[in-house]
PDB file of C-alpha atoms in Angstrom:
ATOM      1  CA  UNK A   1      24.363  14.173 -55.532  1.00  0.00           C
ATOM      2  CA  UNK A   2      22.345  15.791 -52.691  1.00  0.00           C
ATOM      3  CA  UNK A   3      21.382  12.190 -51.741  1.00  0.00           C
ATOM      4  CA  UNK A   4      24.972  11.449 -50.939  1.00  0.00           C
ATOM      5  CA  UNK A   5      25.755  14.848 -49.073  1.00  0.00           C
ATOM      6  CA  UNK A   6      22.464  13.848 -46.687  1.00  0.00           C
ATOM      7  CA  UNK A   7      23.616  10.471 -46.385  1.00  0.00           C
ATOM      8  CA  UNK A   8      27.877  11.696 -45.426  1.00  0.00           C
ATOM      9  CA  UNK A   9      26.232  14.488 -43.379  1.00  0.00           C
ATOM     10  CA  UNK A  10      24.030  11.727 -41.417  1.00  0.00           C
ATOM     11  CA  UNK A  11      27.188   9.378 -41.280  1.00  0.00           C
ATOM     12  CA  UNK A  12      28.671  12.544 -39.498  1.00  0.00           C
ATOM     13  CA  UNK A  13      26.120  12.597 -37.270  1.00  0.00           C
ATOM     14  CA  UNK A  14      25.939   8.938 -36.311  1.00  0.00           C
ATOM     15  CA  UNK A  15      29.841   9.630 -35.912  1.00  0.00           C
ATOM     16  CA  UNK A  16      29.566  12.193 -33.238  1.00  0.00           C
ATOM     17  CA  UNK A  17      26.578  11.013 -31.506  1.00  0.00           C
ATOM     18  CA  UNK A  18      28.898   7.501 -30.871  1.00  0.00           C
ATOM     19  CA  UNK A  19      31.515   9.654 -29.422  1.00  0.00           C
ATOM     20  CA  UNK A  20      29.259  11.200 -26.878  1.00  0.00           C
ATOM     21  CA  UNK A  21      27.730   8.397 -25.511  1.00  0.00           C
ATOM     22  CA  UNK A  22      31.116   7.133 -25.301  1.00  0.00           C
ATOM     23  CA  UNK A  23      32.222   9.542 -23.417  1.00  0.00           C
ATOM     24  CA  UNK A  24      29.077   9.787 -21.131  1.00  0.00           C
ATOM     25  CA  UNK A  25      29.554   5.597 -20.414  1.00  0.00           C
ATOM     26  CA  UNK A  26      33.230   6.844 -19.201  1.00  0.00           C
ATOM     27  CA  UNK A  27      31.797   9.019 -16.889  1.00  0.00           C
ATOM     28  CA  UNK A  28      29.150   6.955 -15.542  1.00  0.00           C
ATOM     29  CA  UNK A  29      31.519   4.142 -14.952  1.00  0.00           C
ATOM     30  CA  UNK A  30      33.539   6.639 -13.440  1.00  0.00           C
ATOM     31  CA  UNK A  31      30.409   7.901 -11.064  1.00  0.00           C
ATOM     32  CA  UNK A  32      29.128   4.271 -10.705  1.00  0.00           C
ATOM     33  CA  UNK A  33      32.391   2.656  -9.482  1.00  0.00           C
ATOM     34  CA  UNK A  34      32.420   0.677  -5.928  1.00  0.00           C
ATOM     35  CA  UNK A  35      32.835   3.187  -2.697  1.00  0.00           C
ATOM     36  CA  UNK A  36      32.309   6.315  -4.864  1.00  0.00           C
ATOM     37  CA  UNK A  37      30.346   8.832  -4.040  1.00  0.00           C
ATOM     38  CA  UNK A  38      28.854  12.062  -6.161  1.00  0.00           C
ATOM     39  CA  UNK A  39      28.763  14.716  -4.386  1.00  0.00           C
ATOM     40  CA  UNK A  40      26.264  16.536  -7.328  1.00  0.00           C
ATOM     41  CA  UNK A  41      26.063  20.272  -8.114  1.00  0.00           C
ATOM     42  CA  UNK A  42      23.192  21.851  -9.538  1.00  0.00           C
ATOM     43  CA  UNK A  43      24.032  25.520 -10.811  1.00  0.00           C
ATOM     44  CA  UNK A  44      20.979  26.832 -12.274  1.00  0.00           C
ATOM     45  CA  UNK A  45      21.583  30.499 -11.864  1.00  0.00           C
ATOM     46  CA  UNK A  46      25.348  32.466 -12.282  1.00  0.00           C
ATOM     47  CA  UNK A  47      24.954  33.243  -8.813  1.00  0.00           C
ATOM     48  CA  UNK A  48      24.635  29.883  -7.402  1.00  0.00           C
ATOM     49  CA  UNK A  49      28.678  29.235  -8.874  1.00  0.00           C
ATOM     50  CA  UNK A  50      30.335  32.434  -8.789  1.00  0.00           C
ATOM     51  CA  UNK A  51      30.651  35.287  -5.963  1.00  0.00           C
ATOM     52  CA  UNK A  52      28.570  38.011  -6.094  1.00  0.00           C
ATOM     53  CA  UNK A  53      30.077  41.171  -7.883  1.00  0.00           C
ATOM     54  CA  UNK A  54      32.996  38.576  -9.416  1.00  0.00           C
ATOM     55  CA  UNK A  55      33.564  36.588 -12.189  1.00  0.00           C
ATOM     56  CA  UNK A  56      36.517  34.785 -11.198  1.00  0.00           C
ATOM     57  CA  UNK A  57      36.071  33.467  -7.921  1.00  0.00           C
ATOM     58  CA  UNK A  58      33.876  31.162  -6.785  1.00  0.00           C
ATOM     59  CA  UNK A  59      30.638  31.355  -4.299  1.00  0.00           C
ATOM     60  CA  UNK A  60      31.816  30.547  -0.341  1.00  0.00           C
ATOM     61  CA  UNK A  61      28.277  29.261  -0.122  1.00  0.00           C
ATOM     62  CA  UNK A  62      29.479  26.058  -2.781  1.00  0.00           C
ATOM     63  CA  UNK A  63      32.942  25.987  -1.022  1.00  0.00           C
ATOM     64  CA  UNK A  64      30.787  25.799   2.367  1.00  0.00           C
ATOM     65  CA  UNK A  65      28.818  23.231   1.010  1.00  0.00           C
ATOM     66  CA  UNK A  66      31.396  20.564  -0.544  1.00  0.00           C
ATOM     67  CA  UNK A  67      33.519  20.997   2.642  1.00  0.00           C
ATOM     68  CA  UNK A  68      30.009  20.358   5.010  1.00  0.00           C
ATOM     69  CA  UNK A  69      29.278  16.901   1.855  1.00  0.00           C
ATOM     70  CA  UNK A  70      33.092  15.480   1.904  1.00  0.00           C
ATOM     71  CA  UNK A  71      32.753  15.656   6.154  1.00  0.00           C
ATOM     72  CA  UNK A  72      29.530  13.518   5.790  1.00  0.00           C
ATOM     73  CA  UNK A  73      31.612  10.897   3.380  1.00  0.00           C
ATOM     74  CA  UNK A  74      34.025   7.945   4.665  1.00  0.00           C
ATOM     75  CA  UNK A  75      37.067   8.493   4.081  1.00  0.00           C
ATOM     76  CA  UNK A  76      38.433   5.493   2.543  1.00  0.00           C
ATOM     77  CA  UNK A  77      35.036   5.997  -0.380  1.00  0.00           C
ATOM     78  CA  UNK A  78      36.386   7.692  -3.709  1.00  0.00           C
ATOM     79  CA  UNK A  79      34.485  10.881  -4.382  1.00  0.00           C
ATOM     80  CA  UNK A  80      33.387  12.716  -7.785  1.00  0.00           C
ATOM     81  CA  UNK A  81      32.115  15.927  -7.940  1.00  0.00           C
ATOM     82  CA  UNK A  82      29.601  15.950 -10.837  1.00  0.00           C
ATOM     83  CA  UNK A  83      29.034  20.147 -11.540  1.00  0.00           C
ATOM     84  CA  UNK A  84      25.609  20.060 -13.772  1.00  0.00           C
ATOM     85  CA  UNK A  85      25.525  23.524 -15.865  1.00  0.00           C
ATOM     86  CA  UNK A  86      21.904  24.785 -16.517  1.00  0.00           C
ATOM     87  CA  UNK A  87      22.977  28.183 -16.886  1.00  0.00           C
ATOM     88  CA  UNK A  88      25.589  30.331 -19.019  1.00  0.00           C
ATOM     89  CA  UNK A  89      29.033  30.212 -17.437  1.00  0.00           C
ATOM     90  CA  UNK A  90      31.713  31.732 -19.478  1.00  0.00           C
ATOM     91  CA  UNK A  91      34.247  30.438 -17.227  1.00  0.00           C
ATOM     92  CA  UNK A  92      36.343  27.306 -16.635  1.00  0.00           C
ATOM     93  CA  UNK A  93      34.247  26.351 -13.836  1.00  0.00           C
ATOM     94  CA  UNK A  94      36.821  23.307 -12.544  1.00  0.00           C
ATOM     95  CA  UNK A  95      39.574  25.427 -12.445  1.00  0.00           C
ATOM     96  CA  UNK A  96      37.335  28.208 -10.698  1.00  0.00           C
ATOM     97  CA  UNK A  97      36.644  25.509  -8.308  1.00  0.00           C
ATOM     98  CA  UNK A  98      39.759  24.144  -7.389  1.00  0.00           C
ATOM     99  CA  UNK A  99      41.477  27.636  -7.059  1.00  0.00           C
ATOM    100  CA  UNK A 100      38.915  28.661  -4.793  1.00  0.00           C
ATOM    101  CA  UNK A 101      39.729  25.573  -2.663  1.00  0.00           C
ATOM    102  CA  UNK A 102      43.302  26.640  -2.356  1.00  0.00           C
ATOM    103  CA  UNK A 103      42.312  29.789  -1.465  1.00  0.00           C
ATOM    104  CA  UNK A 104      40.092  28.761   1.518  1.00  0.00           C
ATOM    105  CA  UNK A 105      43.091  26.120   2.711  1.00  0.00           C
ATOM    106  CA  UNK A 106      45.692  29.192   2.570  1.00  0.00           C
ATOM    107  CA  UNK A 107      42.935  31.141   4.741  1.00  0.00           C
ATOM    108  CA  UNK A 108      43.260  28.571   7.136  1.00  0.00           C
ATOM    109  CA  UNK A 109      47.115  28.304   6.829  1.00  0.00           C
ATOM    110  CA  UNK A 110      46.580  32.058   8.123  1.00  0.00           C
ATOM    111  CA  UNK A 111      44.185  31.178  10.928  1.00  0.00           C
ATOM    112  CA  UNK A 112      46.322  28.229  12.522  1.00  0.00           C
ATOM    113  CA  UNK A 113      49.666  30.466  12.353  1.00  0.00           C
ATOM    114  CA  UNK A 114      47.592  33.828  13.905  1.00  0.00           C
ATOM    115  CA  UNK A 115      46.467  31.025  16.324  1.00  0.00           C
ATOM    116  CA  UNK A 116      49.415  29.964  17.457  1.00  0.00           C
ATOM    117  CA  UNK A 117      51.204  32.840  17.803  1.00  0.00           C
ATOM    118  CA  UNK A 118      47.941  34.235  20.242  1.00  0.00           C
ATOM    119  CA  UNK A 119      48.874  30.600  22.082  1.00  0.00           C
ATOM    120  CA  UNK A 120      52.052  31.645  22.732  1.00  0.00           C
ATOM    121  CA  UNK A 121      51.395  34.874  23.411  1.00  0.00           C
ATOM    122  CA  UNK A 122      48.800  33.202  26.384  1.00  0.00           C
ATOM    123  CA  UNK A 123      51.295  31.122  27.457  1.00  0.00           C
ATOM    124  CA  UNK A 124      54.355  33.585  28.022  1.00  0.00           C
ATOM    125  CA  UNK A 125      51.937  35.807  29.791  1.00  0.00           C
ATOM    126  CA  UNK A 126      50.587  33.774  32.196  1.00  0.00           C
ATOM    127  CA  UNK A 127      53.869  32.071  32.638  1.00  0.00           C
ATOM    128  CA  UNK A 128      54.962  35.617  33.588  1.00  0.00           C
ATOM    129  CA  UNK A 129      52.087  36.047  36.124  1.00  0.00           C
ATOM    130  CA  UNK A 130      52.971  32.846  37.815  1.00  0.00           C
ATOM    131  CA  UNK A 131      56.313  33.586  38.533  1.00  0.00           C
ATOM    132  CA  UNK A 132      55.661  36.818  39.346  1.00  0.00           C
ATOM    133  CA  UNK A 133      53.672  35.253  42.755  1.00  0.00           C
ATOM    134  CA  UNK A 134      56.357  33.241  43.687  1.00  0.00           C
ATOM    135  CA  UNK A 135      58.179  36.601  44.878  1.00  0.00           C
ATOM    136  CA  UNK A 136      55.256  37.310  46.602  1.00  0.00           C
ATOM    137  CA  UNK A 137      55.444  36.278  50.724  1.00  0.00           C
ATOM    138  CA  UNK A 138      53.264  33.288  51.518  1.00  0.00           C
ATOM    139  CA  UNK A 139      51.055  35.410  53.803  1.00  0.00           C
ATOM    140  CA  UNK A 140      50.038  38.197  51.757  1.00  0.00           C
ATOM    141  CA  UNK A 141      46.238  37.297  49.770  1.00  0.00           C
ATOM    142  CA  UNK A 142      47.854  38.468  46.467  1.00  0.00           C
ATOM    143  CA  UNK A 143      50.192  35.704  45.965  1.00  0.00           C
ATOM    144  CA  UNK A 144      46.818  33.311  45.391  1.00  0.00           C
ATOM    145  CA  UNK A 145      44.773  36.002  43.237  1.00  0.00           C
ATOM    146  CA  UNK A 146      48.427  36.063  41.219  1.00  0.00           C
ATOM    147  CA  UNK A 147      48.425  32.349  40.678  1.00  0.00           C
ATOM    148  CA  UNK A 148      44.621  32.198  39.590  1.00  0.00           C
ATOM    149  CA  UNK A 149      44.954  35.209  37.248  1.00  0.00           C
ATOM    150  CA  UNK A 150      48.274  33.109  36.097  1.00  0.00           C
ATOM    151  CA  UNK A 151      46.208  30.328  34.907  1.00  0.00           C
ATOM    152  CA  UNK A 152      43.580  32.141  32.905  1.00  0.00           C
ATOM    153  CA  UNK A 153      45.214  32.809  29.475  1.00  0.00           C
ATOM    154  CA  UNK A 154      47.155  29.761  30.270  1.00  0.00           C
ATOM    155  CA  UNK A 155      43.384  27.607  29.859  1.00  0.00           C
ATOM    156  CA  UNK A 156      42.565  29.865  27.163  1.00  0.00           C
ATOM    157  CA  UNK A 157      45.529  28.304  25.404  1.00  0.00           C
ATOM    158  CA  UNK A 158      44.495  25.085  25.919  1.00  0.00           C
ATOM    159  CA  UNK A 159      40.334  26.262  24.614  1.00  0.00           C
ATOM    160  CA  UNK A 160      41.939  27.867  21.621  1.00  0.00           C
ATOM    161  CA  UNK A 161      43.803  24.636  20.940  1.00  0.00           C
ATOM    162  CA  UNK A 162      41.173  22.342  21.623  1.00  0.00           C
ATOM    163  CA  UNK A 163      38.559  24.334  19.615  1.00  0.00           C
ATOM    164  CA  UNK A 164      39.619  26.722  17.029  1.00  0.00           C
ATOM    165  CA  UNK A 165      42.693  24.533  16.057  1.00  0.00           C
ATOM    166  CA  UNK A 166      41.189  21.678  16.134  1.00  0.00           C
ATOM    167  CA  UNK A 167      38.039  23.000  13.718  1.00  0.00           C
ATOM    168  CA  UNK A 168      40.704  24.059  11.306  1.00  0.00           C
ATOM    169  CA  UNK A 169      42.363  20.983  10.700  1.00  0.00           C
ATOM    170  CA  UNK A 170      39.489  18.777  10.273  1.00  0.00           C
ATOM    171  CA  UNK A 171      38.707  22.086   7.698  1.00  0.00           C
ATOM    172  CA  UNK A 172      42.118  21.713   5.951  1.00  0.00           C
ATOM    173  CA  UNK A 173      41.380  17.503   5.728  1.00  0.00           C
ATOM    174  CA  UNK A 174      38.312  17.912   4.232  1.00  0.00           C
ATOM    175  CA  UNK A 175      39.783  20.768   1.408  1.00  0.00           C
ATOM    176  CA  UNK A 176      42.856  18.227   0.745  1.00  0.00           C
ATOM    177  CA  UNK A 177      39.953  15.512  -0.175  1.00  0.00           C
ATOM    178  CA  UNK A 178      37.940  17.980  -2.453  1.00  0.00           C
ATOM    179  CA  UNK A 179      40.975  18.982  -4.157  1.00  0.00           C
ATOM    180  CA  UNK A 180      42.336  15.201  -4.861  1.00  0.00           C
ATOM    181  CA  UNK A 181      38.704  14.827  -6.132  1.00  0.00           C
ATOM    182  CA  UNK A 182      37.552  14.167  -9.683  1.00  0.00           C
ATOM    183  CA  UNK A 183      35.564  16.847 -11.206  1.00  0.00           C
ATOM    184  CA  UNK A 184      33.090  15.968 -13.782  1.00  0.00           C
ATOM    185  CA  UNK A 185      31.495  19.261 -15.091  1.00  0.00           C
ATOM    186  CA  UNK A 186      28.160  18.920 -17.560  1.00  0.00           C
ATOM    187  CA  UNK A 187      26.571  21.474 -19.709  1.00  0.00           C
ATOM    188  CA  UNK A 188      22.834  20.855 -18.951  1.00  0.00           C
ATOM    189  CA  UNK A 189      20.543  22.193 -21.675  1.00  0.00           C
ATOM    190  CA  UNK A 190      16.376  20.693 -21.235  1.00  0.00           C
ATOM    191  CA  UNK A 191      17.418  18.425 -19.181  1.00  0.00           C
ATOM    192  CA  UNK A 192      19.765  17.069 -21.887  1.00  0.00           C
ATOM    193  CA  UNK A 193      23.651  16.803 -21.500  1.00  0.00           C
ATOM    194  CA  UNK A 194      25.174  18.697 -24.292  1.00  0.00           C
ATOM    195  CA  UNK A 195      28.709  19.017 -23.327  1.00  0.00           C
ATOM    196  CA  UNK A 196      31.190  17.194 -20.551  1.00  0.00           C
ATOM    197  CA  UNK A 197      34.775  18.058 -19.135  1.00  0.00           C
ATOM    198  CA  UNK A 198      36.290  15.873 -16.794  1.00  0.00           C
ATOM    199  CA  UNK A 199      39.169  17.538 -14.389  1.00  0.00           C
ATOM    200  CA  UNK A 200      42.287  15.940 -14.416  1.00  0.00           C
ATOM    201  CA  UNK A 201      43.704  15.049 -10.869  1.00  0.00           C
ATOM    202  CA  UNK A 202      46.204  17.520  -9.140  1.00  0.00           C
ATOM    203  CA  UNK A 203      48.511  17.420  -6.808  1.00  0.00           C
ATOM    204  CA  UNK A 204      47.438  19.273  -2.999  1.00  0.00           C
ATOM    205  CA  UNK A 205      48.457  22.096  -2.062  1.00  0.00           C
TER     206      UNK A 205
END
């Protein structure tokens, strides 16, 4: 009788241990596929995943850090994120992830609308200036100091758009790629892979 409990409980075993390499040969074909790239994780302290002082949100250091990867990567490549877990996380670390994405693309939502507004604001202004000079006579030297002071928060339209704008949306492309990304996430124990979750894809924001 105990002979047969050892062998069912063994059968078990075999049982389960099948299903996890199965599952690990999805994910490998999934990481191994043509023109994919891993961009991998390694989180061996809390710290390195979440924000200091939260539980909830995750580190701008890892945001930094996929965004500064997925630049590096062609676009047309497929990319997995492959999270490996060698600490305690009592957290859904994928959805962590991917809401701290949407986070940083609202933030720059913000930036682009403060930045336009500040263009416009540079514009109008130095619009003002310039037509302000044409009421001044041609022979007076203020009509010329006018016109150049005109054109000075009309360039620093044109620097804000060619810089700061222009930083944000390669920013926002490279969040939209993260978040369309797969997101395999594996609980790491001596260097042994105890547990996987796989994300499933979302639409962008």
């Amino acid at each position: 009788m105990k002979k047969n409990s050892e062998e069912k409980i063994d059968d078990i075993e075999k049982t389960v241990e099948s299903k996890i390499i199965s599952i690990f040969d999805k994910v490998d074909d999934l990481e191994d596929k043509k023109n994919t790239e891993v961009i991998s994780v390694d989180l061996d302290r809390k710290f390195d995943f979440l924000r200091k002082y939260s539980d909830n949100k995750v580190s701008t250091d890892l945001i930094e850090y996929l965004i500064d990867r997925i630049d590096k990567i062609n676009k047309y490549e497929k990319v997995v994120i492959r999270l490996n877990k060698r600490c305690e996380l009592d957290v859904n670390a994928i959805k962590i992830i991917k809401e701290g994405l949407k986070e940083e693309y609202k933030k720059s939502i913000q930036l682009r609308d403060e930045n336009n507004l500040k263009q416009l604001w540079f514009l109008l202004m130095g619009a003002l200036i310039i037509f302000l000079s044409t009421k001044v006579p041609e022979d007076l030297f203020w009509k010329e100091v006018l016109v150049i002071i005109g054109w000075v928060p009309i360039w620093e339209m044109f620097e804000v758009e060619l810089f700061p704008d222009a930083k944000e949306r390669k920013r926002r492309k490279a969040i939209k790629r993260l978040l369309k990304c797969q997101i395999v996430e594996r609980t790491v124990v001596n260097e042994k892979i105890e547990q996987i979750q796989i994300s499933k894809m979302e639409d962008v924001v």
